[in-house]
């Protein structure tokens, strides 16, 4: 079946450090891929998405590239800020229309 | 355009009581999804509904849980005879007809005493 695997957290970085959160997936067909972010006590917000292989999604300095050959969609940011502290979820859309999420990766950025 | 509205935001129930969680999708969205988030875990799909129809309930527990999305009014997730293991955050999301992106509400946090 379809599934998403993310690197375990928590990830702790200093401000302005480089961020990578790994995400790999297993799916039939060619799903769309997403990164969502959840701030404490809030719901999930879409951060970026990619709908086909080699697409790059980007938003607020975050980027992720849809890699079909490695079935990956790693999230990167060149210089993190304290305000980026949150839980990040990788997800794929299955053929039935629902999203399947990874377990989430908590990011903590220290000043 | 108001976002996905969920209520109540916080709900406390004693074991054996019923919990009803409501979700109003974004205007123009006819697809509603319910997810459950247990402490320290990711989001688990529960059910996918369109107006008056359950499309996919593969993630719903077979007993005590039900969901509806009537022609008029919000979607309702109902949990009968709650147990402590039902304590979680329940998130609703909606989408328009053909786009796969989901828009999430802020969640309803259920605590069972």
mmCIF file with all atom_site columns, C-alpha atoms in Angstrom:
data_model
loop_
_atom_site.group_PDB
_atom_site.id
_atom_site.type_symbol
_atom_site.label_atom_id
_atom_site.label_alt_id
_atom_site.label_comp_id
_atom_site.label_asym_id
_atom_site.label_entity_id
_atom_site.label_seq_id
_atom_site.pdbx_PDB_ins_code
_atom_site.Cartn_x
_atom_site.Cartn_y
_atom_site.Cartn_z
_atom_site.occupancy
_atom_site.B_iso_or_equiv
_atom_site.pdbx_formal_charge
_atom_site.auth_seq_id
_atom_site.auth_comp_id
_atom_site.auth_asym_id
_atom_site.auth_atom_id
_atom_site.pdbx_PDB_model_num
ATOM 1   C CA . UNK A 1 1   ? 0.000   0.000  0.000   1.00 0.00 ? 1   UNK A CA 1
ATOM 2   C CA . UNK A 1 2   ? 0.882   3.668  -0.100  1.00 0.00 ? 2   UNK A CA 1
ATOM 3   C CA . UNK A 1 3   ? 3.042   5.028  2.682   1.00 0.00 ? 3   UNK A CA 1
ATOM 4   C CA . UNK A 1 4   ? 5.309   7.910  3.651   1.00 0.00 ? 4   UNK A CA 1
ATOM 5   C CA . UNK A 1 5   ? 8.410   7.715  5.824   1.00 0.00 ? 5   UNK A CA 1
ATOM 6   C CA . UNK A 1 6   ? 10.082  10.754 7.358   1.00 0.00 ? 6   UNK A CA 1
ATOM 7   C CA . UNK A 1 7   ? 13.273  11.138 9.327   1.00 0.00 ? 7   UNK A CA 1
ATOM 8   C CA . UNK A 1 8   ? 12.697  11.027 13.042  1.00 0.00 ? 8   UNK A CA 1
ATOM 9   C CA . UNK A 1 9   ? 12.858  14.130 15.144  1.00 0.00 ? 9   UNK A CA 1
ATOM 10  C CA . UNK A 1 10  ? 13.289  16.215 16.999  1.00 0.00 ? 10  UNK A CA 1
ATOM 11  C CA . UNK A 1 11  ? 15.714  18.144 14.851  1.00 0.00 ? 11  UNK A CA 1
ATOM 12  C CA . UNK A 1 12  ? 17.446  20.959 16.702  1.00 0.00 ? 12  UNK A CA 1
ATOM 13  C CA . UNK A 1 13  ? 19.305  23.642 14.771  1.00 0.00 ? 13  UNK A CA 1
ATOM 14  C CA . UNK A 1 14  ? 20.808  27.025 15.416  1.00 0.00 ? 14  UNK A CA 1
ATOM 15  C CA . UNK A 1 15  ? 19.384  30.039 13.639  1.00 0.00 ? 15  UNK A CA 1
ATOM 16  C CA . UNK A 1 16  ? 20.696  30.423 10.060  1.00 0.00 ? 16  UNK A CA 1
ATOM 17  C CA . UNK A 1 17  ? 21.674  26.756 9.818   1.00 0.00 ? 17  UNK A CA 1
ATOM 18  C CA . UNK A 1 18  ? 20.829  24.637 6.762   1.00 0.00 ? 18  UNK A CA 1
ATOM 19  C CA . UNK A 1 19  ? 17.819  22.353 7.095   1.00 0.00 ? 19  UNK A CA 1
ATOM 20  C CA . UNK A 1 20  ? 17.093  19.019 5.466   1.00 0.00 ? 20  UNK A CA 1
ATOM 21  C CA . UNK A 1 21  ? 14.178  16.800 6.453   1.00 0.00 ? 21  UNK A CA 1
ATOM 22  C CA . UNK A 1 22  ? 14.160  13.524 4.557   1.00 0.00 ? 22  UNK A CA 1
ATOM 23  C CA . UNK A 1 23  ? 10.969  12.046 3.147   1.00 0.00 ? 23  UNK A CA 1
ATOM 24  C CA . UNK A 1 24  ? 10.562  8.905  1.067   1.00 0.00 ? 24  UNK A CA 1
ATOM 25  C CA . UNK A 1 25  ? 7.387   7.343  -0.204  1.00 0.00 ? 25  UNK A CA 1
ATOM 26  C CA . UNK A 1 26  ? 5.901   4.142  -1.541  1.00 0.00 ? 26  UNK A CA 1
ATOM 27  C CA . UNK A 1 27  ? 3.036   4.484  -3.958  1.00 0.00 ? 27  UNK A CA 1
ATOM 28  C CA . UNK A 1 28  ? 1.321   2.990  -6.953  1.00 0.00 ? 28  UNK A CA 1
ATOM 29  C CA . UNK A 1 29  ? 1.096   5.344  -9.881  1.00 0.00 ? 29  UNK A CA 1
ATOM 30  C CA . UNK A 1 30  ? 2.306   8.922  -9.692  1.00 0.00 ? 30  UNK A CA 1
ATOM 31  C CA . UNK A 1 31  ? 0.924   10.700 -6.659  1.00 0.00 ? 31  UNK A CA 1
ATOM 32  C CA . UNK A 1 32  ? 1.166   14.385 -5.865  1.00 0.00 ? 32  UNK A CA 1
ATOM 33  C CA . UNK A 1 33  ? 3.497   15.142 -2.961  1.00 0.00 ? 33  UNK A CA 1
ATOM 34  C CA . UNK A 1 34  ? 3.098   17.727 -0.221  1.00 0.00 ? 34  UNK A CA 1
ATOM 35  C CA . UNK A 1 35  ? 4.774   19.274 2.781   1.00 0.00 ? 35  UNK A CA 1
ATOM 36  C CA . UNK A 1 36  ? 2.528   20.595 5.523   1.00 0.00 ? 36  UNK A CA 1
ATOM 37  C CA . UNK A 1 37  ? 3.595   22.530 8.629   1.00 0.00 ? 37  UNK A CA 1
ATOM 38  C CA . UNK A 1 38  ? 1.885   22.514 12.019  1.00 0.00 ? 38  UNK A CA 1
ATOM 39  C CA . UNK A 1 39  ? 2.617   25.222 14.569  1.00 0.00 ? 39  UNK A CA 1
ATOM 40  C CA . UNK A 1 40  ? 1.861   24.493 18.241  1.00 0.00 ? 40  UNK A CA 1
ATOM 41  C CA . UNK A 1 41  ? -1.854  24.275 18.960  1.00 0.00 ? 41  UNK A CA 1
ATOM 42  C CA . UNK A 1 42  ? -2.840  24.861 15.352  1.00 0.00 ? 42  UNK A CA 1
ATOM 43  C CA . UNK A 1 43  ? -3.989  22.904 12.338  1.00 0.00 ? 43  UNK A CA 1
ATOM 44  C CA . UNK A 1 44  ? -1.888  21.979 9.338   1.00 0.00 ? 44  UNK A CA 1
ATOM 45  C CA . UNK A 1 45  ? -0.970  24.510 6.700   1.00 0.00 ? 45  UNK A CA 1
ATOM 46  C CA . UNK A 1 46  ? 0.187   23.630 3.228   1.00 0.00 ? 46  UNK A CA 1
ATOM 47  C CA . UNK A 1 47  ? 3.828   24.638 2.822   1.00 0.00 ? 47  UNK A CA 1
ATOM 48  C CA . UNK A 1 48  ? 4.522   23.446 -0.723  1.00 0.00 ? 48  UNK A CA 1
ATOM 49  C CA . UNK A 1 49  ? 3.592   20.783 -3.236  1.00 0.00 ? 49  UNK A CA 1
ATOM 50  C CA . UNK A 1 50  ? 4.722   19.051 -6.428  1.00 0.00 ? 50  UNK A CA 1
ATOM 51  C CA . UNK A 1 51  ? 2.443   17.214 -8.803  1.00 0.00 ? 51  UNK A CA 1
ATOM 52  C CA . UNK A 1 52  ? 4.841   15.353 -11.097 1.00 0.00 ? 52  UNK A CA 1
ATOM 53  C CA . UNK A 1 53  ? 8.360   14.021 -11.293 1.00 0.00 ? 53  UNK A CA 1
ATOM 54  C CA . UNK A 1 54  ? 11.174  16.598 -11.280 1.00 0.00 ? 54  UNK A CA 1
ATOM 55  C CA . UNK A 1 55  ? 8.805   19.364 -10.165 1.00 0.00 ? 55  UNK A CA 1
ATOM 56  C CA . UNK A 1 56  ? 10.201  21.620 -7.458  1.00 0.00 ? 56  UNK A CA 1
ATOM 57  C CA . UNK A 1 57  ? 7.829   23.081 -4.905  1.00 0.00 ? 57  UNK A CA 1
ATOM 58  C CA . UNK A 1 58  ? 8.924   26.189 -3.054  1.00 0.00 ? 58  UNK A CA 1
ATOM 59  C CA . UNK A 1 59  ? 7.529   28.633 -0.513  1.00 0.00 ? 59  UNK A CA 1
ATOM 60  C CA . UNK A 1 60  ? 8.930   30.924 2.208   1.00 0.00 ? 60  UNK A CA 1
ATOM 61  C CA . UNK A 1 61  ? 12.488  29.808 1.461   1.00 0.00 ? 61  UNK A CA 1
ATOM 62  C CA . UNK A 1 62  ? 11.618  26.098 1.686   1.00 0.00 ? 62  UNK A CA 1
ATOM 63  C CA . UNK A 1 63  ? 12.113  23.813 -1.306  1.00 0.00 ? 63  UNK A CA 1
ATOM 64  C CA . UNK A 1 64  ? 11.479  20.175 -2.188  1.00 0.00 ? 64  UNK A CA 1
ATOM 65  C CA . UNK A 1 65  ? 11.989  18.306 -5.467  1.00 0.00 ? 65  UNK A CA 1
ATOM 66  C CA . UNK A 1 66  ? 9.885   15.339 -6.566  1.00 0.00 ? 66  UNK A CA 1
ATOM 67  C CA . UNK A 1 67  ? 12.420  12.568 -7.301  1.00 0.00 ? 67  UNK A CA 1
ATOM 68  C CA . UNK A 1 68  ? 10.775  9.567  -8.896  1.00 0.00 ? 68  UNK A CA 1
ATOM 69  C CA . UNK A 1 69  ? 14.019  7.586  -9.231  1.00 0.00 ? 69  UNK A CA 1
ATOM 70  C CA . UNK A 1 70  ? 14.679  7.724  -5.489  1.00 0.00 ? 70  UNK A CA 1
ATOM 71  C CA . UNK A 1 71  ? 10.996  8.047  -4.464  1.00 0.00 ? 71  UNK A CA 1
ATOM 72  C CA . UNK A 1 72  ? 11.923  11.028 -2.331  1.00 0.00 ? 72  UNK A CA 1
ATOM 73  C CA . UNK A 1 73  ? 10.675  14.533 -1.568  1.00 0.00 ? 73  UNK A CA 1
ATOM 74  C CA . UNK A 1 74  ? 13.200  15.985 0.875   1.00 0.00 ? 74  UNK A CA 1
ATOM 75  C CA . UNK A 1 75  ? 12.495  19.374 2.422   1.00 0.00 ? 75  UNK A CA 1
ATOM 76  C CA . UNK A 1 76  ? 15.316  21.941 2.474   1.00 0.00 ? 76  UNK A CA 1
ATOM 77  C CA . UNK A 1 77  ? 15.873  25.487 3.615   1.00 0.00 ? 77  UNK A CA 1
ATOM 78  C CA . UNK A 1 78  ? 19.121  27.372 3.373   1.00 0.00 ? 78  UNK A CA 1
ATOM 79  C CA . UNK A 1 79  ? 18.843  29.447 6.546   1.00 0.00 ? 79  UNK A CA 1
ATOM 80  C CA . UNK A 1 80  ? 16.294  28.618 9.237   1.00 0.00 ? 80  UNK A CA 1
ATOM 81  C CA . UNK A 1 81  ? 14.766  31.091 11.654  1.00 0.00 ? 81  UNK A CA 1
ATOM 82  C CA . UNK A 1 82  ? 13.379  30.669 15.152  1.00 0.00 ? 82  UNK A CA 1
ATOM 83  C CA . UNK A 1 83  ? 9.911   31.199 13.671  1.00 0.00 ? 83  UNK A CA 1
ATOM 84  C CA . UNK A 1 84  ? 10.345  28.019 11.580  1.00 0.00 ? 84  UNK A CA 1
ATOM 85  C CA . UNK A 1 85  ? 10.076  25.903 14.737  1.00 0.00 ? 85  UNK A CA 1
ATOM 86  C CA . UNK A 1 86  ? 7.138   23.583 14.110  1.00 0.00 ? 86  UNK A CA 1
ATOM 87  C CA . UNK A 1 87  ? 6.255   20.035 13.110  1.00 0.00 ? 87  UNK A CA 1
ATOM 88  C CA . UNK A 1 88  ? 6.651   19.245 9.414   1.00 0.00 ? 88  UNK A CA 1
ATOM 89  C CA . UNK A 1 89  ? 4.607   16.548 7.683   1.00 0.00 ? 89  UNK A CA 1
ATOM 90  C CA . UNK A 1 90  ? 5.315   14.970 4.321   1.00 0.00 ? 90  UNK A CA 1
ATOM 91  C CA . UNK A 1 91  ? 2.277   13.564 2.510   1.00 0.00 ? 91  UNK A CA 1
ATOM 92  C CA . UNK A 1 92  ? 1.147   11.973 -0.729  1.00 0.00 ? 92  UNK A CA 1
ATOM 93  C CA . UNK A 1 93  ? -2.253  11.894 -2.383  1.00 0.00 ? 93  UNK A CA 1
ATOM 94  C CA . UNK A 1 94  ? -3.536  8.437  -3.143  1.00 0.00 ? 94  UNK A CA 1
ATOM 95  C CA . UNK A 1 95  ? -5.717  7.501  -6.094  1.00 0.00 ? 95  UNK A CA 1
ATOM 96  C CA . UNK A 1 96  ? -8.842  7.790  -3.975  1.00 0.00 ? 96  UNK A CA 1
ATOM 97  C CA . UNK A 1 97  ? -8.216  11.448 -3.216  1.00 0.00 ? 97  UNK A CA 1
ATOM 98  C CA . UNK A 1 98  ? -7.096  11.341 0.393   1.00 0.00 ? 98  UNK A CA 1
ATOM 99  C CA . UNK A 1 99  ? -3.697  12.353 1.779   1.00 0.00 ? 99  UNK A CA 1
ATOM 100 C CA . UNK A 1 100 ? -1.438  9.862  3.510   1.00 0.00 ? 100 UNK A CA 1
ATOM 101 C CA . UNK A 1 101 ? 0.943   11.471 5.994   1.00 0.00 ? 101 UNK A CA 1
ATOM 102 C CA . UNK A 1 102 ? 4.301   10.628 7.406   1.00 0.00 ? 102 UNK A CA 1
ATOM 103 C CA . UNK A 1 103 ? 4.722   10.620 11.155  1.00 0.00 ? 103 UNK A CA 1
ATOM 104 C CA . UNK A 1 104 ? 5.954   14.217 11.285  1.00 0.00 ? 104 UNK A CA 1
ATOM 105 C CA . UNK A 1 105 ? 9.326   15.722 12.138  1.00 0.00 ? 105 UNK A CA 1
ATOM 106 C CA . UNK A 1 106 ? 9.610   18.268 14.909  1.00 0.00 ? 106 UNK A CA 1
ATOM 107 C CA . UNK A 1 107 ? 12.003  21.133 14.205  1.00 0.00 ? 107 UNK A CA 1
ATOM 108 C CA . UNK A 1 108 ? 13.348  23.342 16.971  1.00 0.00 ? 108 UNK A CA 1
ATOM 109 C CA . UNK A 1 109 ? 15.448  26.373 15.999  1.00 0.00 ? 109 UNK A CA 1
ATOM 110 C CA . UNK A 1 110 ? 17.488  28.040 18.742  1.00 0.00 ? 110 UNK A CA 1
ATOM 111 C CA . UNK A 1 111 ? 18.582  31.678 18.615  1.00 0.00 ? 111 UNK A CA 1
ATOM 112 C CA . UNK B 2 1   ? -13.285 33.407 2.324   1.00 0.00 ? 1   UNK B CA 1
ATOM 113 C CA . UNK B 2 2   ? -13.422 31.820 5.748   1.00 0.00 ? 2   UNK B CA 1
ATOM 114 C CA . UNK B 2 3   ? -11.292 28.760 6.313   1.00 0.00 ? 3   UNK B CA 1
ATOM 115 C CA . UNK B 2 4   ? -12.371 25.357 7.545   1.00 0.00 ? 4   UNK B CA 1
ATOM 116 C CA . UNK B 2 5   ? -14.232 25.859 10.808  1.00 0.00 ? 5   UNK B CA 1
ATOM 117 C CA . UNK B 2 6   ? -14.239 23.224 13.500  1.00 0.00 ? 6   UNK B CA 1
ATOM 118 C CA . UNK B 2 7   ? -16.015 23.222 16.825  1.00 0.00 ? 7   UNK B CA 1
ATOM 119 C CA . UNK B 2 8   ? -15.685 22.756 19.618  1.00 0.00 ? 8   UNK B CA 1
ATOM 120 C CA . UNK B 2 9   ? -11.965 23.455 19.818  1.00 0.00 ? 9   UNK B CA 1
ATOM 121 C CA . UNK B 2 10  ? -11.760 21.601 23.105  1.00 0.00 ? 10  UNK B CA 1
ATOM 122 C CA . UNK B 2 11  ? -14.124 18.965 24.422  1.00 0.00 ? 11  UNK B CA 1
ATOM 123 C CA . UNK B 2 12  ? -13.959 17.031 27.685  1.00 0.00 ? 12  UNK B CA 1
ATOM 124 C CA . UNK B 2 13  ? -16.027 13.889 28.125  1.00 0.00 ? 13  UNK B CA 1
ATOM 125 C CA . UNK B 2 14  ? -16.223 11.151 30.730  1.00 0.00 ? 14  UNK B CA 1
ATOM 126 C CA . UNK B 2 15  ? -15.915 7.521  29.725  1.00 0.00 ? 15  UNK B CA 1
ATOM 127 C CA . UNK B 2 16  ? -19.153 6.252  28.236  1.00 0.00 ? 16  UNK B CA 1
ATOM 128 C CA . UNK B 2 17  ? -20.416 9.639  27.055  1.00 0.00 ? 17  UNK B CA 1
ATOM 129 C CA . UNK B 2 18  ? -20.849 10.728 23.460  1.00 0.00 ? 18  UNK B CA 1
ATOM 130 C CA . UNK B 2 19  ? -18.677 13.221 21.591  1.00 0.00 ? 19  UNK B CA 1
ATOM 131 C CA . UNK B 2 20  ? -19.852 15.181 18.561  1.00 0.00 ? 20  UNK B CA 1
ATOM 132 C CA . UNK B 2 21  ? -17.375 17.142 16.514  1.00 0.00 ? 21  UNK B CA 1
ATOM 133 C CA . UNK B 2 22  ? -18.484 19.536 13.804  1.00 0.00 ? 22  UNK B CA 1
ATOM 134 C CA . UNK B 2 23  ? -16.772 20.755 10.676  1.00 0.00 ? 23  UNK B CA 1
ATOM 135 C CA . UNK B 2 24  ? -17.850 23.409 8.208   1.00 0.00 ? 24  UNK B CA 1
ATOM 136 C CA . UNK B 2 25  ? -15.778 23.210 5.033   1.00 0.00 ? 25  UNK B CA 1
ATOM 137 C CA . UNK B 2 26  ? -14.532 26.187 3.112   1.00 0.00 ? 26  UNK B CA 1
ATOM 138 C CA . UNK B 2 27  ? -17.093 27.832 0.872   1.00 0.00 ? 27  UNK B CA 1
ATOM 139 C CA . UNK B 2 28  ? -17.398 25.970 -2.390  1.00 0.00 ? 28  UNK B CA 1
ATOM 140 C CA . UNK B 2 29  ? -15.740 22.802 -1.063  1.00 0.00 ? 29  UNK B CA 1
ATOM 141 C CA . UNK B 2 30  ? -17.823 19.649 -1.252  1.00 0.00 ? 30  UNK B CA 1
ATOM 142 C CA . UNK B 2 31  ? -15.200 17.136 -0.097  1.00 0.00 ? 31  UNK B CA 1
ATOM 143 C CA . UNK B 2 32  ? -14.540 16.631 3.613   1.00 0.00 ? 32  UNK B CA 1
ATOM 144 C CA . UNK B 2 33  ? -11.902 14.484 5.298   1.00 0.00 ? 33  UNK B CA 1
ATOM 145 C CA . UNK B 2 34  ? -11.455 13.603 8.958   1.00 0.00 ? 34  UNK B CA 1
ATOM 146 C CA . UNK B 2 35  ? -8.082  12.754 10.480  1.00 0.00 ? 35  UNK B CA 1
ATOM 147 C CA . UNK B 2 36  ? -7.046  11.784 13.988  1.00 0.00 ? 36  UNK B CA 1
ATOM 148 C CA . UNK B 2 37  ? -3.765  12.791 15.615  1.00 0.00 ? 37  UNK B CA 1
ATOM 149 C CA . UNK B 2 38  ? -2.737  10.921 18.704  1.00 0.00 ? 38  UNK B CA 1
ATOM 150 C CA . UNK B 2 39  ? -0.106  12.433 21.008  1.00 0.00 ? 39  UNK B CA 1
ATOM 151 C CA . UNK B 2 40  ? 3.401   12.202 19.521  1.00 0.00 ? 40  UNK B CA 1
ATOM 152 C CA . UNK B 2 41  ? 2.035   10.666 16.315  1.00 0.00 ? 41  UNK B CA 1
ATOM 153 C CA . UNK B 2 42  ? 1.189   11.730 12.805  1.00 0.00 ? 42  UNK B CA 1
ATOM 154 C CA . UNK B 2 43  ? -2.207  12.118 11.245  1.00 0.00 ? 43  UNK B CA 1
ATOM 155 C CA . UNK B 2 44  ? -4.218  9.020  10.524  1.00 0.00 ? 44  UNK B CA 1
ATOM 156 C CA . UNK B 2 45  ? -6.947  9.124  7.915   1.00 0.00 ? 45  UNK B CA 1
ATOM 157 C CA . UNK B 2 46  ? -10.401 8.235  9.193   1.00 0.00 ? 46  UNK B CA 1
ATOM 158 C CA . UNK B 2 47  ? -13.080 9.023  6.623   1.00 0.00 ? 47  UNK B CA 1
ATOM 159 C CA . UNK B 2 48  ? -13.725 10.896 3.373   1.00 0.00 ? 48  UNK B CA 1
ATOM 160 C CA . UNK B 2 49  ? -17.184 12.259 2.609   1.00 0.00 ? 49  UNK B CA 1
ATOM 161 C CA . UNK B 2 50  ? -18.949 14.220 -0.057  1.00 0.00 ? 50  UNK B CA 1
ATOM 162 C CA . UNK B 2 51  ? -22.372 15.729 0.397   1.00 0.00 ? 51  UNK B CA 1
ATOM 163 C CA . UNK B 2 52  ? -24.665 12.993 1.719   1.00 0.00 ? 52  UNK B CA 1
ATOM 164 C CA . UNK B 2 53  ? -22.202 10.238 0.800   1.00 0.00 ? 53  UNK B CA 1
ATOM 165 C CA . UNK B 2 54  ? -19.388 8.372  2.528   1.00 0.00 ? 54  UNK B CA 1
ATOM 166 C CA . UNK B 2 55  ? -16.726 7.784  -0.092  1.00 0.00 ? 55  UNK B CA 1
ATOM 167 C CA . UNK B 2 56  ? -14.007 6.064  1.939   1.00 0.00 ? 56  UNK B CA 1
ATOM 168 C CA . UNK B 2 57  ? -14.283 5.013  5.570   1.00 0.00 ? 57  UNK B CA 1
ATOM 169 C CA . UNK B 2 58  ? -11.362 2.633  5.579   1.00 0.00 ? 58  UNK B CA 1
ATOM 170 C CA . UNK B 2 59  ? -9.742  4.418  8.531   1.00 0.00 ? 59  UNK B CA 1
ATOM 171 C CA . UNK B 2 60  ? -12.770 4.483  10.791  1.00 0.00 ? 60  UNK B CA 1
ATOM 172 C CA . UNK B 2 61  ? -12.954 2.091  13.729  1.00 0.00 ? 61  UNK B CA 1
ATOM 173 C CA . UNK B 2 62  ? -15.756 -0.377 13.099  1.00 0.00 ? 62  UNK B CA 1
ATOM 174 C CA . UNK B 2 63  ? -17.562 0.363  16.325  1.00 0.00 ? 63  UNK B CA 1
ATOM 175 C CA . UNK B 2 64  ? -18.634 3.547  18.120  1.00 0.00 ? 64  UNK B CA 1
ATOM 176 C CA . UNK B 2 65  ? -17.468 5.927  15.346  1.00 0.00 ? 65  UNK B CA 1
ATOM 177 C CA . UNK B 2 66  ? -19.670 7.395  12.632  1.00 0.00 ? 66  UNK B CA 1
ATOM 178 C CA . UNK B 2 67  ? -19.556 10.358 10.295  1.00 0.00 ? 67  UNK B CA 1
ATOM 179 C CA . UNK B 2 68  ? -21.997 12.243 8.134   1.00 0.00 ? 68  UNK B CA 1
ATOM 180 C CA . UNK B 2 69  ? -22.027 15.206 5.794   1.00 0.00 ? 69  UNK B CA 1
ATOM 181 C CA . UNK B 2 70  ? -25.660 16.178 5.234   1.00 0.00 ? 70  UNK B CA 1
ATOM 182 C CA . UNK B 2 71  ? -27.008 18.212 2.365   1.00 0.00 ? 71  UNK B CA 1
ATOM 183 C CA . UNK B 2 72  ? -27.363 21.173 4.681   1.00 0.00 ? 72  UNK B CA 1
ATOM 184 C CA . UNK B 2 73  ? -25.102 21.948 7.611   1.00 0.00 ? 73  UNK B CA 1
ATOM 185 C CA . UNK B 2 74  ? -21.694 20.843 8.804   1.00 0.00 ? 74  UNK B CA 1
ATOM 186 C CA . UNK B 2 75  ? -20.053 17.455 8.721   1.00 0.00 ? 75  UNK B CA 1
ATOM 187 C CA . UNK B 2 76  ? -20.334 15.609 12.032  1.00 0.00 ? 76  UNK B CA 1
ATOM 188 C CA . UNK B 2 77  ? -17.931 13.071 13.507  1.00 0.00 ? 77  UNK B CA 1
ATOM 189 C CA . UNK B 2 78  ? -19.686 11.170 16.271  1.00 0.00 ? 78  UNK B CA 1
ATOM 190 C CA . UNK B 2 79  ? -18.012 8.993  18.865  1.00 0.00 ? 79  UNK B CA 1
ATOM 191 C CA . UNK B 2 80  ? -20.292 6.965  21.093  1.00 0.00 ? 80  UNK B CA 1
ATOM 192 C CA . UNK B 2 81  ? -19.339 5.553  24.487  1.00 0.00 ? 81  UNK B CA 1
ATOM 193 C CA . UNK B 2 82  ? -15.961 7.245  24.499  1.00 0.00 ? 82  UNK B CA 1
ATOM 194 C CA . UNK B 2 83  ? -12.947 5.580  26.079  1.00 0.00 ? 83  UNK B CA 1
ATOM 195 C CA . UNK B 2 84  ? -9.652  7.095  27.212  1.00 0.00 ? 84  UNK B CA 1
ATOM 196 C CA . UNK B 2 85  ? -7.938  5.901  24.046  1.00 0.00 ? 85  UNK B CA 1
ATOM 197 C CA . UNK B 2 86  ? -10.182 8.221  22.031  1.00 0.00 ? 86  UNK B CA 1
ATOM 198 C CA . UNK B 2 87  ? -8.380  11.232 23.528  1.00 0.00 ? 87  UNK B CA 1
ATOM 199 C CA . UNK B 2 88  ? -6.763  12.927 20.536  1.00 0.00 ? 88  UNK B CA 1
ATOM 200 C CA . UNK B 2 89  ? -6.912  15.884 18.206  1.00 0.00 ? 89  UNK B CA 1
ATOM 201 C CA . UNK B 2 90  ? -9.414  15.428 15.410  1.00 0.00 ? 90  UNK B CA 1
ATOM 202 C CA . UNK B 2 91  ? -8.778  17.436 12.279  1.00 0.00 ? 91  UNK B CA 1
ATOM 203 C CA . UNK B 2 92  ? -11.144 18.143 9.466   1.00 0.00 ? 92  UNK B CA 1
ATOM 204 C CA . UNK B 2 93  ? -9.990  19.129 6.001   1.00 0.00 ? 93  UNK B CA 1
ATOM 205 C CA . UNK B 2 94  ? -11.846 20.136 2.870   1.00 0.00 ? 94  UNK B CA 1
ATOM 206 C CA . UNK B 2 95  ? -11.076 20.403 -0.813  1.00 0.00 ? 95  UNK B CA 1
ATOM 207 C CA . UNK B 2 96  ? -12.812 21.601 -3.955  1.00 0.00 ? 96  UNK B CA 1
ATOM 208 C CA . UNK B 2 97  ? -13.995 19.092 -6.498  1.00 0.00 ? 97  UNK B CA 1
ATOM 209 C CA . UNK B 2 98  ? -10.915 18.341 -8.506  1.00 0.00 ? 98  UNK B CA 1
ATOM 210 C CA . UNK B 2 99  ? -7.898  19.673 -6.645  1.00 0.00 ? 99  UNK B CA 1
ATOM 211 C CA . UNK B 2 100 ? -6.036  17.342 -4.336  1.00 0.00 ? 100 UNK B CA 1
ATOM 212 C CA . UNK B 2 101 ? -4.747  19.966 -1.919  1.00 0.00 ? 101 UNK B CA 1
ATOM 213 C CA . UNK B 2 102 ? -6.477  19.805 1.462   1.00 0.00 ? 102 UNK B CA 1
ATOM 214 C CA . UNK B 2 103 ? -7.245  22.787 3.654   1.00 0.00 ? 103 UNK B CA 1
ATOM 215 C CA . UNK B 2 104 ? -7.267  21.988 7.349   1.00 0.00 ? 104 UNK B CA 1
ATOM 216 C CA . UNK B 2 105 ? -9.199  23.334 10.279  1.00 0.00 ? 105 UNK B CA 1
ATOM 217 C CA . UNK B 2 106 ? -7.573  24.049 13.614  1.00 0.00 ? 106 UNK B CA 1
ATOM 218 C CA . UNK B 2 107 ? -8.773  20.807 15.101  1.00 0.00 ? 107 UNK B CA 1
ATOM 219 C CA . UNK B 2 108 ? -10.958 19.638 17.954  1.00 0.00 ? 108 UNK B CA 1
ATOM 220 C CA . UNK B 2 109 ? -9.095  18.320 20.961  1.00 0.00 ? 109 UNK B CA 1
ATOM 221 C CA . UNK B 2 110 ? -11.010 15.615 22.784  1.00 0.00 ? 110 UNK B CA 1
ATOM 222 C CA . UNK B 2 111 ? -10.041 14.638 26.309  1.00 0.00 ? 111 UNK B CA 1
ATOM 223 C CA . UNK B 2 112 ? -11.710 11.613 27.876  1.00 0.00 ? 112 UNK B CA 1
ATOM 224 C CA . UNK B 2 113 ? -11.528 11.480 31.657  1.00 0.00 ? 113 UNK B CA 1
#
